[in-house]
PDB file of C-alpha atoms in Angstrom:
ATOM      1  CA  UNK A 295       1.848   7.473-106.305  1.00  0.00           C
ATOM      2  CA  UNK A 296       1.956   9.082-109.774  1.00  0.00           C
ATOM      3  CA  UNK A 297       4.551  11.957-108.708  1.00  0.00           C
ATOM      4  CA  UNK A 298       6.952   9.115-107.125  1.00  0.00           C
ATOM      5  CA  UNK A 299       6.832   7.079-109.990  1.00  0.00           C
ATOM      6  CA  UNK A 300       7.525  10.132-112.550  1.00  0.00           C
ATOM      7  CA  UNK A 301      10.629  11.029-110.154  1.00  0.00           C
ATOM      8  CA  UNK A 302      12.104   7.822-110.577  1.00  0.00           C
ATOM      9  CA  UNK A 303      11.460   7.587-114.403  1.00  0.00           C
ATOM     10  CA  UNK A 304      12.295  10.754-115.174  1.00  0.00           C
ATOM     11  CA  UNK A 305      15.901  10.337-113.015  1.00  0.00           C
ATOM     12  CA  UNK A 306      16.515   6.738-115.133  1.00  0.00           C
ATOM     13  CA  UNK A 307      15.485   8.592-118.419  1.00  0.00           C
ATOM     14  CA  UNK A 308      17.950  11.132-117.615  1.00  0.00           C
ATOM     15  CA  UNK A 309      20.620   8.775-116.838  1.00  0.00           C
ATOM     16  CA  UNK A 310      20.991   9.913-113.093  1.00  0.00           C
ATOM     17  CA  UNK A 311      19.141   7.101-111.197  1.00  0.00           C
ATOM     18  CA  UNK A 312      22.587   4.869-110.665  1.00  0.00           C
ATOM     19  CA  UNK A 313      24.195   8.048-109.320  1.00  0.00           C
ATOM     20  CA  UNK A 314      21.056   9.395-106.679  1.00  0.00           C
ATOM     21  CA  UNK A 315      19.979   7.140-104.339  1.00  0.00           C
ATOM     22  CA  UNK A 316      16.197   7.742-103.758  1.00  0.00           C
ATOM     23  CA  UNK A 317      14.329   6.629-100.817  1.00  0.00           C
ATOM     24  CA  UNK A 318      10.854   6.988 -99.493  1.00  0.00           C
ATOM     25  CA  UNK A 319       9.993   6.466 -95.922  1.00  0.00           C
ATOM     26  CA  UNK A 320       8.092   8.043 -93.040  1.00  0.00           C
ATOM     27  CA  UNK A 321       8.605   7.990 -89.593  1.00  0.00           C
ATOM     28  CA  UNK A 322       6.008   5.558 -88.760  1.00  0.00           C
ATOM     29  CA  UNK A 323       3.897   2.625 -90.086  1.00  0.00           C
ATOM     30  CA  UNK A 324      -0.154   2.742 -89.366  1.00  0.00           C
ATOM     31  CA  UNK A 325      -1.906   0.487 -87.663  1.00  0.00           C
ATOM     32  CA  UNK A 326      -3.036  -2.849 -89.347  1.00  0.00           C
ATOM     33  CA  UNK A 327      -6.727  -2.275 -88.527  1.00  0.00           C
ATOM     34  CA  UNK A 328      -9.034   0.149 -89.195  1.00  0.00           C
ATOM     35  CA  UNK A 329     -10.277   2.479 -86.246  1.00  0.00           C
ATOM     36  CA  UNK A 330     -13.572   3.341 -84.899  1.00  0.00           C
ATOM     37  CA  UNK A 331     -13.538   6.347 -87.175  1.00  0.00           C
ATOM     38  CA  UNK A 332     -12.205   4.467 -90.396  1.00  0.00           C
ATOM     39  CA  UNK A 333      -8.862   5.501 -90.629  1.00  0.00           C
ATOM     40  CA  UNK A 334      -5.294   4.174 -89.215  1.00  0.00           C
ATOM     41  CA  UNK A 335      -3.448   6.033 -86.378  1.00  0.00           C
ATOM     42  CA  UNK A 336       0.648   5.586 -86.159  1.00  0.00           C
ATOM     43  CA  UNK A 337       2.085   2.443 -85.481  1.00  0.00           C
ATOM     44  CA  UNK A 338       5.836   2.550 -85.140  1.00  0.00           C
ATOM     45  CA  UNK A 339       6.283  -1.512 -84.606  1.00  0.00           C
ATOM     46  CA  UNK A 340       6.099  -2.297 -88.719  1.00  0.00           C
ATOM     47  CA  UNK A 341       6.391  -0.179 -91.728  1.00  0.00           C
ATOM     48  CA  UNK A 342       7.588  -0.009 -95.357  1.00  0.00           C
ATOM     49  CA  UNK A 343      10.888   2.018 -96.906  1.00  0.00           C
ATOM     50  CA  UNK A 344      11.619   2.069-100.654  1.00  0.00           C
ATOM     51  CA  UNK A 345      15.257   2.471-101.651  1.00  0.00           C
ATOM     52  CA  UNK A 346      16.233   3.100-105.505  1.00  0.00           C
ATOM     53  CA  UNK A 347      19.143   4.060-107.075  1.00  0.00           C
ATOM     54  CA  UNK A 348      22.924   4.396-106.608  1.00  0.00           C
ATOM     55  CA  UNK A 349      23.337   0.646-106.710  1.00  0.00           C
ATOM     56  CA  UNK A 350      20.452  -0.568-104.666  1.00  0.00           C
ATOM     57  CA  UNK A 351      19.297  -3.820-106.208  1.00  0.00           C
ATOM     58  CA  UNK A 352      15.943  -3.588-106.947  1.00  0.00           C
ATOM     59  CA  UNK A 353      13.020  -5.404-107.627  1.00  0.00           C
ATOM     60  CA  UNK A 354      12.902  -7.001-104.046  1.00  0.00           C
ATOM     61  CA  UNK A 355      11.307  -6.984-100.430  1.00  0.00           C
ATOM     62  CA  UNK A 356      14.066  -7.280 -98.149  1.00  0.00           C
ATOM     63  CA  UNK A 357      11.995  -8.442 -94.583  1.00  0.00           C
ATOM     64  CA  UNK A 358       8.458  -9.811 -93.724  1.00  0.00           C
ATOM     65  CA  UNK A 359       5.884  -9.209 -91.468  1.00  0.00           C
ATOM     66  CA  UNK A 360       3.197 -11.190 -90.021  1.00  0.00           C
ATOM     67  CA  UNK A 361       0.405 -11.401 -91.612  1.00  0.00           C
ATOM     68  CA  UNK A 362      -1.654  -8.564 -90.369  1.00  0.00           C
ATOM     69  CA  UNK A 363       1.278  -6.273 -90.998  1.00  0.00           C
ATOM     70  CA  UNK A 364       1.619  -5.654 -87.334  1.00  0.00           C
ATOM     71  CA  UNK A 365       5.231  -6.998 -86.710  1.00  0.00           C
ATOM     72  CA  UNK A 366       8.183  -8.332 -88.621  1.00  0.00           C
ATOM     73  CA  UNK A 367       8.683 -11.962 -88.210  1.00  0.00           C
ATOM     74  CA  UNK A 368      12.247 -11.445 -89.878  1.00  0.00           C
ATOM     75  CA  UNK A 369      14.834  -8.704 -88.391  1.00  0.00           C
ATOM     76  CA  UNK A 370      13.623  -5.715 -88.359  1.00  0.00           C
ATOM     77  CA  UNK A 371      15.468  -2.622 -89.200  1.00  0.00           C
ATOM     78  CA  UNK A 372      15.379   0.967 -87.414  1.00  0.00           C
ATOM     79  CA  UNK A 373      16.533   4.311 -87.959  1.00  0.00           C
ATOM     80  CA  UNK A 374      20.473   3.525 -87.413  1.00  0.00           C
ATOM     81  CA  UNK A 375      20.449   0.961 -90.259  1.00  0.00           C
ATOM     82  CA  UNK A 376      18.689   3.357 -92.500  1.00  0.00           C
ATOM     83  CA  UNK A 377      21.439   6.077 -91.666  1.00  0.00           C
ATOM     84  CA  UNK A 378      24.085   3.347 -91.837  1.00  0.00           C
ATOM     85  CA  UNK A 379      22.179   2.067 -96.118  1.00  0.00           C
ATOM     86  CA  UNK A 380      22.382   5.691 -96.920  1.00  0.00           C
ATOM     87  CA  UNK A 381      26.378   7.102 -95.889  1.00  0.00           C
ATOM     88  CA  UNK A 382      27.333   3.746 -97.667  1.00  0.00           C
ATOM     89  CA  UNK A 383      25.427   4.512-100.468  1.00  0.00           C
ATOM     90  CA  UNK A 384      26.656   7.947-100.612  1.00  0.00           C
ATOM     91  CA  UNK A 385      30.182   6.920 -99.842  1.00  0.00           C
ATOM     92  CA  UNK A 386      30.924   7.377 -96.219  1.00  0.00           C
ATOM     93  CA  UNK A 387      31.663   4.220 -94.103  1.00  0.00           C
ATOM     94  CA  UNK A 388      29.314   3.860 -91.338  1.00  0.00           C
ATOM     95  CA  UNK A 389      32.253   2.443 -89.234  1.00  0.00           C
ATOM     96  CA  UNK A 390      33.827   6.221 -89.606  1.00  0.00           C
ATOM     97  CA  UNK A 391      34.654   8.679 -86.857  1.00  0.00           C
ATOM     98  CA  UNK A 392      34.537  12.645 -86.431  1.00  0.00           C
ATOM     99  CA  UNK A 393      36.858  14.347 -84.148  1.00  0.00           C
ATOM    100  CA  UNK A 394      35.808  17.426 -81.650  1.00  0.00           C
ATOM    101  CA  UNK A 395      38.192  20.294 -81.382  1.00  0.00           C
ATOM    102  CA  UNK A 396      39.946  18.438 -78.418  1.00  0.00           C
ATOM    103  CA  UNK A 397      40.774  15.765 -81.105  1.00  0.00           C
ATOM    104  CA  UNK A 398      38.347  13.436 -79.325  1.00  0.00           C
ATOM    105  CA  UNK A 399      36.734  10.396 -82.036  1.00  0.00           C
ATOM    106  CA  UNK A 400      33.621   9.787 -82.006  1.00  0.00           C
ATOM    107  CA  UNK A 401      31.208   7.539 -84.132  1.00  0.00           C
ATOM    108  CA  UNK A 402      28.819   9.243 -86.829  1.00  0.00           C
ATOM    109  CA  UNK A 403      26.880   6.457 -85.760  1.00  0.00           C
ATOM    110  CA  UNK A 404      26.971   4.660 -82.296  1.00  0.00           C
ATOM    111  CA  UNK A 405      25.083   1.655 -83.998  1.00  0.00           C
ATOM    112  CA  UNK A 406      23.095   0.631 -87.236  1.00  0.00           C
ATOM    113  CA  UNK A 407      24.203  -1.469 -90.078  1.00  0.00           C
ATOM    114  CA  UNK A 408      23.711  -1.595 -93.548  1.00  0.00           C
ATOM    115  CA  UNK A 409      20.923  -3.106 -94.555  1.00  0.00           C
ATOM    116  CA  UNK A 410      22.424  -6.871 -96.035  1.00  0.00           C
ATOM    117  CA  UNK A 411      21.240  -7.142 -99.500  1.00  0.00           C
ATOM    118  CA  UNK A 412      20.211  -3.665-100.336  1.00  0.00           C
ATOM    119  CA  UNK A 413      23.378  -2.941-102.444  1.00  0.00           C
TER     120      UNK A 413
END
C-alpha cells in the first residue's frame, strides 16, 4: 500500500521512526479460499500485524501458518499480546497495576505478553 509505505518513509526521513512505533493490523484475517462470489469473508483463526518503529527489529516474520494460511502452526498471538508489544514499546510495563478510588490494584492487563523477539 503506497500511503503505508510513504508513512513509514516519510517518519524515517524525518528522523521520528525510532521514537513512534507504527503498527498495522485489523481485527480479523480473511478466509484462505475464495467464496462462491469471489471474495474472502472474516476469518479470525490467522492473520497478519506489521509492527515498525520504536525499537521493533525489523525485517522479520515472527510466526507461521500452515500452508493455506488458515492456522498458525507456531504460537499464535491475540489481542492481549498486542496490547502487552505496544505499553512496552511505549514504556509502560505490562506487569503494571491501576488502583480504583478504594485503593484496590488491578492489572491493565489480566493476560498477554510481549511478543518475544519483536523488540
Amino acid at each position: 500500500d503506497k500511503a503505508f509505505a510513504g508513512l513509514i518513509s516519510d517518519l524515517k526521513t524525518r528522523g521520528l521512526l525510532d521514537s513512534t512505533l507504527v503498527v498495522f493490523l485489523t481485527e480479523f484475517g480473511r478466509t484462505p479460499k475464495i467464496n462462491a462470489n469471489g471474495g474472502r469473508d472474516h476469518w479470525g483463526a490467522c492473520g497478519s500485524v506489521f509492527f515498525t518503529g520504536a525499537g521493533t527489529q525489523v525485517g522479520q516474520v515472527i510466526g507461521e501458518s500452515d500452508k493455506n494460511a488458515a492456522y498458525p502452526v507456531t504460537r499464535g498471538y491475540g489481542p492481549a499480546d498486542l496490547a502487552a508489544s505496544i505499553y512496552a514499546a511505549i514504556g509502560v510495563d505490562p506487569e503494571s497495576r491501576i488502583y480504583d478510588l478504594q485503593n484496590r490494584p488491578a492489572p491493565i492487563l489480566d493476560h498477554g505478553h510481549v511478543i518475544e523477539g519483536l523488540f
